[in-house]
Amino acid sequence: MAEDIKKQIQHFYGEIAKNAKEGNVSCCKGSCCGPIANAPLIYGEEFLNGLPEEALEASQGCANPLVFAELKEGDIVLDLGSGGGIDAFLAAKIVGNKGKVYGLDMTDDMLALANENKKKAGFTNVEFIKGYIEEIPLPDEAVDVIISNCVINLSEDKQKVFSEIYRVLKRGGYLSIADVVTLKEVPDRVRQITELWLSCMAGSLLVDDLNKILADIGFKDITIFLEHVYTKDVIQSLLGSNAKINASDLDLLDGAFGSAVIKAVK
């Protein structure tokens, strides 16, 4: 991944945080948004009761990582790329005061927004920390469950990310993440479109490759459940009108990506 794309990713999500704080978010073109990242559709309106509107507006997820997380009271949870805090807060409701949720994010504006949302919602069992998912600032075997929502694909080094996840998980702990997967080969020249990185698609792995990385690291009981397959119309809406992509390349992307929930046990 080119360094300028990394900077664009960080800037892009920082702007989303600022807009959510100011109440200016209506549709986040060029992200895991459009018809996909709609918080009420992904989670269900009743599940979101009591959460600040700013947390919902800053949500950039592609699926619900809590579907298979099977969280329980007292669990210690880490949310990678916690953004405005939506998944961290939902997890906090489940684990209760006997548990704890860490939210990790690299973007100062997102961390500021998440902490404001935490105060508004009154959560005392959530802590937001700054860091990178390739270098998680927690000790070995510190958490029971790791969740993430359309974030890991923003990293170029998946091996490092999943190795870090494995390190900080307790024995018997597990990951339950939502992210985009690749369903068929896509030319590298197409993957380099900036908007494909911002939308979590360019960095996604083929399902078999993802399965192999997890298994090689040591994870067991790996399941990858496909929730949505992205048609070219959906992809066009995710990329936005500024994306430089021609019709033939868009045809190549038809059905090439989809959102999935991935679970694996240490």
CSV table of C-alpha atoms in Angstrom, one decimal:
chain,number,residue,atom,x,y,z
A,1,MET,CA,0.0,0.0,0.0
A,2,ALA,CA,1.4,3.4,-0.9
A,3,GLU,CA,2.1,5.8,2.0
A,4,ASP,CA,-0.2,8.4,0.5
A,5,ILE,CA,-3.1,5.9,0.6
A,6,LYS,CA,-2.4,5.2,4.3
A,7,LYS,CA,-2.6,8.9,4.9
A,8,GLN,CA,-5.8,9.3,2.9
A,9,ILE,CA,-7.3,6.5,5.0
A,10,GLN,CA,-6.5,8.2,8.2
A,11,HIS,CA,-7.6,11.6,7.0
A,12,PHE,CA,-10.8,10.1,5.5
A,13,TYR,CA,-11.9,8.5,8.8
A,14,GLY,CA,-10.9,11.6,10.7
A,15,GLU,CA,-13.3,13.6,8.5
A,16,ILE,CA,-16.1,11.2,9.2
A,17,ALA,CA,-15.6,11.6,12.9
A,18,LYS,CA,-15.6,15.4,12.6
A,19,ASN,CA,-18.8,15.3,10.4
A,20,ALA,CA,-20.5,12.9,12.8
A,21,LYS,CA,-19.7,15.3,15.7
A,22,GLU,CA,-21.2,18.2,13.8
A,23,GLY,CA,-24.2,16.2,12.7
A,24,ASN,CA,-23.3,16.5,9.0
A,25,VAL,CA,-23.2,12.8,8.1
A,26,SER,CA,-25.9,11.8,5.7
A,27,CYS,CA,-24.1,9.4,3.4
A,28,CYS,CA,-20.5,8.4,3.5
A,29,LYS,CA,-19.5,7.9,-0.1
A,30,GLY,CA,-16.3,6.1,-0.8
A,31,SER,CA,-16.4,4.0,2.4
A,32,CYS,CA,-18.0,0.8,3.7
A,33,CYS,CA,-21.2,2.8,3.5
A,34,GLY,CA,-23.9,3.6,1.1
A,35,PRO,CA,-26.4,0.7,1.1
A,36,ILE,CA,-24.1,-1.4,3.3
A,37,ALA,CA,-23.1,0.6,6.4
A,38,ASN,CA,-26.6,1.4,7.6
A,39,ALA,CA,-26.5,0.9,11.4
A,40,PRO,CA,-30.2,0.3,12.0
A,41,LEU,CA,-30.3,-2.3,9.1
A,42,ILE,CA,-27.1,-4.0,10.3
A,43,TYR,CA,-27.9,-4.2,14.0
A,44,GLY,CA,-31.6,-3.7,14.3
A,45,GLU,CA,-33.1,-0.5,15.8
A,46,GLU,CA,-34.0,-2.0,19.2
A,47,PHE,CA,-30.4,-3.2,19.7
A,48,LEU,CA,-29.2,0.4,19.2
A,49,ASN,CA,-31.5,2.0,21.8
A,50,GLY,CA,-29.6,4.3,24.1
A,51,LEU,CA,-26.6,4.9,22.0
A,52,PRO,CA,-25.6,8.4,20.9
A,53,GLU,CA,-26.7,9.4,17.4
A,54,GLU,CA,-23.1,10.4,16.7
A,55,ALA,CA,-21.9,6.8,17.3
A,56,LEU,CA,-24.4,5.6,14.7
A,57,GLU,CA,-23.5,8.2,12.2
A,58,ALA,CA,-19.8,7.4,12.4
A,59,SER,CA,-20.4,3.7,11.9
A,60,GLN,CA,-18.5,2.4,8.9
A,61,GLY,CA,-19.1,-1.3,9.4
A,62,CYS,CA,-20.2,-3.9,6.8
A,63,ALA,CA,-21.9,-6.4,9.0
A,64,ASN,CA,-22.6,-7.1,12.7
A,65,PRO,CA,-19.5,-8.7,14.4
A,66,LEU,CA,-21.6,-9.5,17.5
A,67,VAL,CA,-23.8,-11.9,15.7
A,68,PHE,CA,-21.5,-14.8,16.4
A,69,ALA,CA,-19.5,-13.3,19.2
A,70,GLU,CA,-21.4,-15.0,22.0
A,71,LEU,CA,-20.3,-12.5,24.5
A,72,LYS,CA,-21.2,-13.1,28.1
A,73,GLU,CA,-21.1,-11.1,31.4
A,74,GLY,CA,-17.6,-10.6,32.7
A,75,ASP,CA,-15.8,-10.9,29.3
A,76,ILE,CA,-12.8,-8.7,28.5
A,77,VAL,CA,-13.3,-7.5,24.9
A,78,LEU,CA,-11.1,-5.7,22.4
A,79,ASP,CA,-12.7,-3.8,19.5
A,80,LEU,CA,-10.1,-3.1,16.8
A,81,GLY,CA,-10.7,0.1,14.9
A,82,SER,CA,-13.4,1.2,17.3
A,83,GLY,CA,-14.3,4.4,15.5
A,84,GLY,CA,-17.2,6.3,17.1
A,85,GLY,CA,-17.7,3.4,19.6
A,86,ILE,CA,-20.8,1.6,18.3
A,87,ASP,CA,-19.5,-2.0,18.6
A,88,ALA,CA,-17.7,-1.2,21.8
A,89,PHE,CA,-20.8,0.1,23.4
A,90,LEU,CA,-23.0,-2.8,22.2
A,91,ALA,CA,-20.4,-5.2,23.6
A,92,ALA,CA,-20.3,-3.2,26.9
A,93,LYS,CA,-24.0,-3.7,27.4
A,94,ILE,CA,-23.5,-7.4,27.2
A,95,VAL,CA,-20.4,-7.9,29.4
A,96,GLY,CA,-21.7,-5.6,32.1
A,97,ASN,CA,-19.7,-4.0,34.9
A,98,LYS,CA,-17.9,-7.2,35.7
A,99,GLY,CA,-16.4,-7.1,32.2
A,100,LYS,CA,-14.5,-4.5,30.2
A,101,VAL,CA,-14.3,-3.4,26.6
A,102,TYR,CA,-11.2,-1.8,25.0
A,103,GLY,CA,-11.6,0.2,21.9
A,104,LEU,CA,-8.5,0.7,19.8
A,105,ASP,CA,-8.2,3.3,17.0
A,106,MET,CA,-5.4,5.2,15.2
A,107,THR,CA,-7.4,8.3,14.5
A,108,ASP,CA,-7.4,11.1,17.1
A,109,ASP,CA,-10.7,12.6,15.9
A,110,MET,CA,-12.4,9.2,16.2
A,111,LEU,CA,-11.0,8.6,19.7
A,112,ALA,CA,-12.2,12.1,20.7
A,113,LEU,CA,-15.7,11.3,19.3
A,114,ALA,CA,-15.8,7.9,21.0
A,115,ASN,CA,-14.9,9.4,24.4
A,116,GLU,CA,-17.6,12.0,24.0
A,117,ASN,CA,-20.1,9.3,23.1
A,118,LYS,CA,-19.0,7.3,26.1
A,119,LYS,CA,-19.7,10.2,28.4
A,120,LYS,CA,-23.1,10.8,26.8
A,121,ALA,CA,-24.1,7.2,27.1
A,122,GLY,CA,-22.7,6.8,30.6
A,123,PHE,CA,-20.5,3.8,30.0
A,124,THR,CA,-18.0,3.1,32.8
A,125,ASN,CA,-16.7,-0.3,31.5
A,126,VAL,CA,-15.2,1.0,28.2
A,127,GLU,CA,-11.7,2.4,27.6
A,128,PHE,CA,-10.6,3.9,24.3
A,129,ILE,CA,-6.9,3.7,23.5
A,130,LYS,CA,-4.8,4.9,20.6
A,131,GLY,CA,-2.7,2.5,18.6
A,132,TYR,CA,-2.4,0.4,15.4
A,133,ILE,CA,-3.9,-3.0,14.9
A,134,GLU,CA,-0.5,-4.3,13.7
A,135,GLU,CA,0.9,-3.3,17.2
A,136,ILE,CA,-1.8,-3.8,19.7
A,137,PRO,CA,-0.8,-1.9,22.9
A,138,LEU,CA,-2.0,-4.7,25.3
A,139,PRO,CA,-0.1,-7.5,27.0
A,140,ASP,CA,-0.2,-11.1,26.0
A,141,GLU,CA,-3.4,-13.1,26.7
A,142,ALA,CA,-5.2,-10.0,28.0
A,143,VAL,CA,-8.7,-10.4,26.4
A,144,ASP,CA,-11.3,-13.0,26.0
A,145,VAL,CA,-12.8,-11.9,22.7
A,146,ILE,CA,-11.7,-9.6,19.8
A,147,ILE,CA,-14.2,-7.9,17.6
A,148,SER,CA,-13.8,-5.7,14.6
A,149,ASN,CA,-16.0,-4.2,11.9
A,150,CYS,CA,-14.6,-3.5,8.4
A,151,VAL,CA,-11.1,-2.5,9.7
A,152,ILE,CA,-8.6,-5.2,9.2
A,153,ASN,CA,-8.7,-4.9,5.5
A,154,LEU,CA,-7.3,-1.4,5.9
A,155,SER,CA,-4.0,-3.0,6.9
A,156,GLU,CA,-1.6,-4.2,4.3
A,157,ASP,CA,0.0,-6.7,6.7
A,158,LYS,CA,-2.8,-9.2,7.6
A,159,GLN,CA,-0.3,-11.7,8.9
A,160,LYS,CA,0.9,-9.2,11.5
A,161,VAL,CA,-2.6,-8.2,12.5
A,162,PHE,CA,-3.8,-11.7,13.0
A,163,SER,CA,-0.6,-12.7,14.8
A,164,GLU,CA,-1.2,-9.7,17.2
A,165,ILE,CA,-4.8,-10.8,17.7
A,166,TYR,CA,-3.6,-14.3,18.6
A,167,ARG,CA,-1.0,-12.9,21.0
A,168,VAL,CA,-3.4,-10.8,23.1
A,169,LEU,CA,-6.2,-13.4,23.2
A,170,LYS,CA,-6.4,-15.7,26.2
A,171,ARG,CA,-6.2,-19.5,25.5
A,172,GLY,CA,-9.7,-20.5,24.5
A,173,GLY,CA,-10.5,-16.9,23.5
A,174,TYR,CA,-11.7,-16.1,20.0
A,175,LEU,CA,-12.1,-13.5,17.3
A,176,SER,CA,-15.4,-12.5,15.8
A,177,ILE,CA,-15.0,-9.9,13.1
A,178,ALA,CA,-17.0,-8.5,10.2
A,179,ASP,CA,-15.1,-7.6,7.1
A,180,VAL,CA,-15.0,-7.8,3.3
A,181,VAL,CA,-13.7,-10.9,1.6
A,182,THR,CA,-12.6,-11.4,-2.0
A,183,LEU,CA,-14.7,-14.0,-3.9
A,184,LYS,CA,-12.7,-14.0,-7.2
A,185,GLU,CA,-9.4,-12.7,-8.5
A,186,VAL,CA,-9.2,-9.0,-9.2
A,187,PRO,CA,-6.3,-7.4,-11.2
A,188,ASP,CA,-3.8,-5.5,-9.0
A,189,ARG,CA,-4.1,-2.4,-11.2
A,190,VAL,CA,-7.8,-2.3,-10.2
A,191,ARG,CA,-7.1,-2.9,-6.5
A,192,GLN,CA,-4.9,0.2,-6.4
A,193,ILE,CA,-7.9,2.5,-6.9
A,194,THR,CA,-7.8,4.6,-3.7
A,195,GLU,CA,-11.6,4.4,-3.2
A,196,LEU,CA,-11.3,0.6,-3.2
A,197,TRP,CA,-8.9,0.9,-0.2
A,198,LEU,CA,-11.2,3.4,1.6
A,199,SER,CA,-14.1,1.0,1.1
A,200,CYS,CA,-12.2,-2.0,2.7
A,201,MET,CA,-12.3,-3.9,-0.6
A,202,ALA,CA,-8.9,-3.5,-2.1
A,203,GLY,CA,-7.2,-4.9,1.0
A,204,SER,CA,-9.5,-7.9,1.3
A,205,LEU,CA,-8.2,-11.5,1.0
A,206,LEU,CA,-9.6,-14.5,-0.9
A,207,VAL,CA,-11.6,-16.7,1.5
A,208,ASP,CA,-9.1,-19.6,1.1
A,209,ASP,CA,-6.1,-17.3,1.7
A,210,LEU,CA,-7.7,-15.8,4.8
A,211,ASN,CA,-8.5,-19.3,6.1
A,212,LYS,CA,-4.9,-20.4,5.6
A,213,ILE,CA,-3.4,-17.4,7.4
A,214,LEU,CA,-5.6,-18.0,10.4
A,215,ALA,CA,-4.8,-21.7,10.4
A,216,ASP,CA,-1.1,-21.2,10.0
A,217,ILE,CA,-1.0,-18.8,13.0
A,218,GLY,CA,-2.7,-21.4,15.1
A,219,PHE,CA,-6.4,-20.6,15.1
A,220,LYS,CA,-8.9,-23.5,15.3
A,221,ASP,CA,-12.6,-23.8,14.5
A,222,ILE,CA,-12.4,-21.2,11.7
A,223,THR,CA,-15.7,-20.2,10.2
A,224,ILE,CA,-16.3,-17.6,7.5
A,225,PHE,CA,-20.0,-16.8,7.0
A,226,LEU,CA,-20.8,-14.7,3.9
A,227,GLU,CA,-23.6,-12.2,4.5
A,228,HIS,CA,-23.7,-10.1,1.3
A,229,VAL,CA,-22.2,-10.4,-2.2
A,230,TYR,CA,-21.5,-7.0,-3.7
A,231,THR,CA,-22.9,-6.4,-7.2
A,232,LYS,CA,-21.2,-3.8,-9.5
A,233,ASP,CA,-24.1,-1.5,-8.7
A,234,VAL,CA,-23.4,-1.8,-5.0
A,235,ILE,CA,-19.7,-1.3,-5.6
A,236,GLN,CA,-20.3,1.8,-7.7
A,237,SER,CA,-22.4,3.3,-4.9
A,238,LEU,CA,-19.6,2.5,-2.4
A,239,LEU,CA,-16.9,4.0,-4.5
A,240,GLY,CA,-18.8,7.2,-5.1
A,241,SER,CA,-18.9,9.5,-8.1
A,242,ASN,CA,-15.2,10.6,-7.8
A,243,ALA,CA,-13.8,7.2,-8.3
A,244,LYS,CA,-11.7,6.8,-11.5
A,245,ILE,CA,-12.9,3.5,-12.8
A,246,ASN,CA,-14.2,2.5,-16.3
A,247,ALA,CA,-17.1,0.3,-17.2
A,248,SER,CA,-15.0,-2.7,-18.1
A,249,ASP,CA,-13.1,-2.6,-14.8
A,250,LEU,CA,-16.4,-2.2,-12.9
A,251,ASP,CA,-17.7,-5.3,-14.7
A,252,LEU,CA,-14.6,-7.2,-13.3
A,253,LEU,CA,-15.6,-6.2,-9.8
A,254,ASP,CA,-19.2,-7.5,-10.2
A,255,GLY,CA,-19.5,-10.2,-7.5
A,256,ALA,CA,-15.8,-10.0,-6.6
A,257,PHE,CA,-16.3,-8.9,-3.0
A,258,GLY,CA,-18.7,-9.5,-0.2
A,259,SER,CA,-19.2,-8.9,3.5
A,260,ALA,CA,-18.6,-11.7,5.9
A,261,VAL,CA,-18.4,-12.6,9.6
A,262,ILE,CA,-15.2,-14.5,10.5
A,263,LYS,CA,-14.8,-16.4,13.7
A,264,ALA,CA,-11.8,-18.4,15.0
A,265,VAL,CA,-10.6,-19.8,18.4
A,266,LYS,CA,-7.1,-19.6,20.0
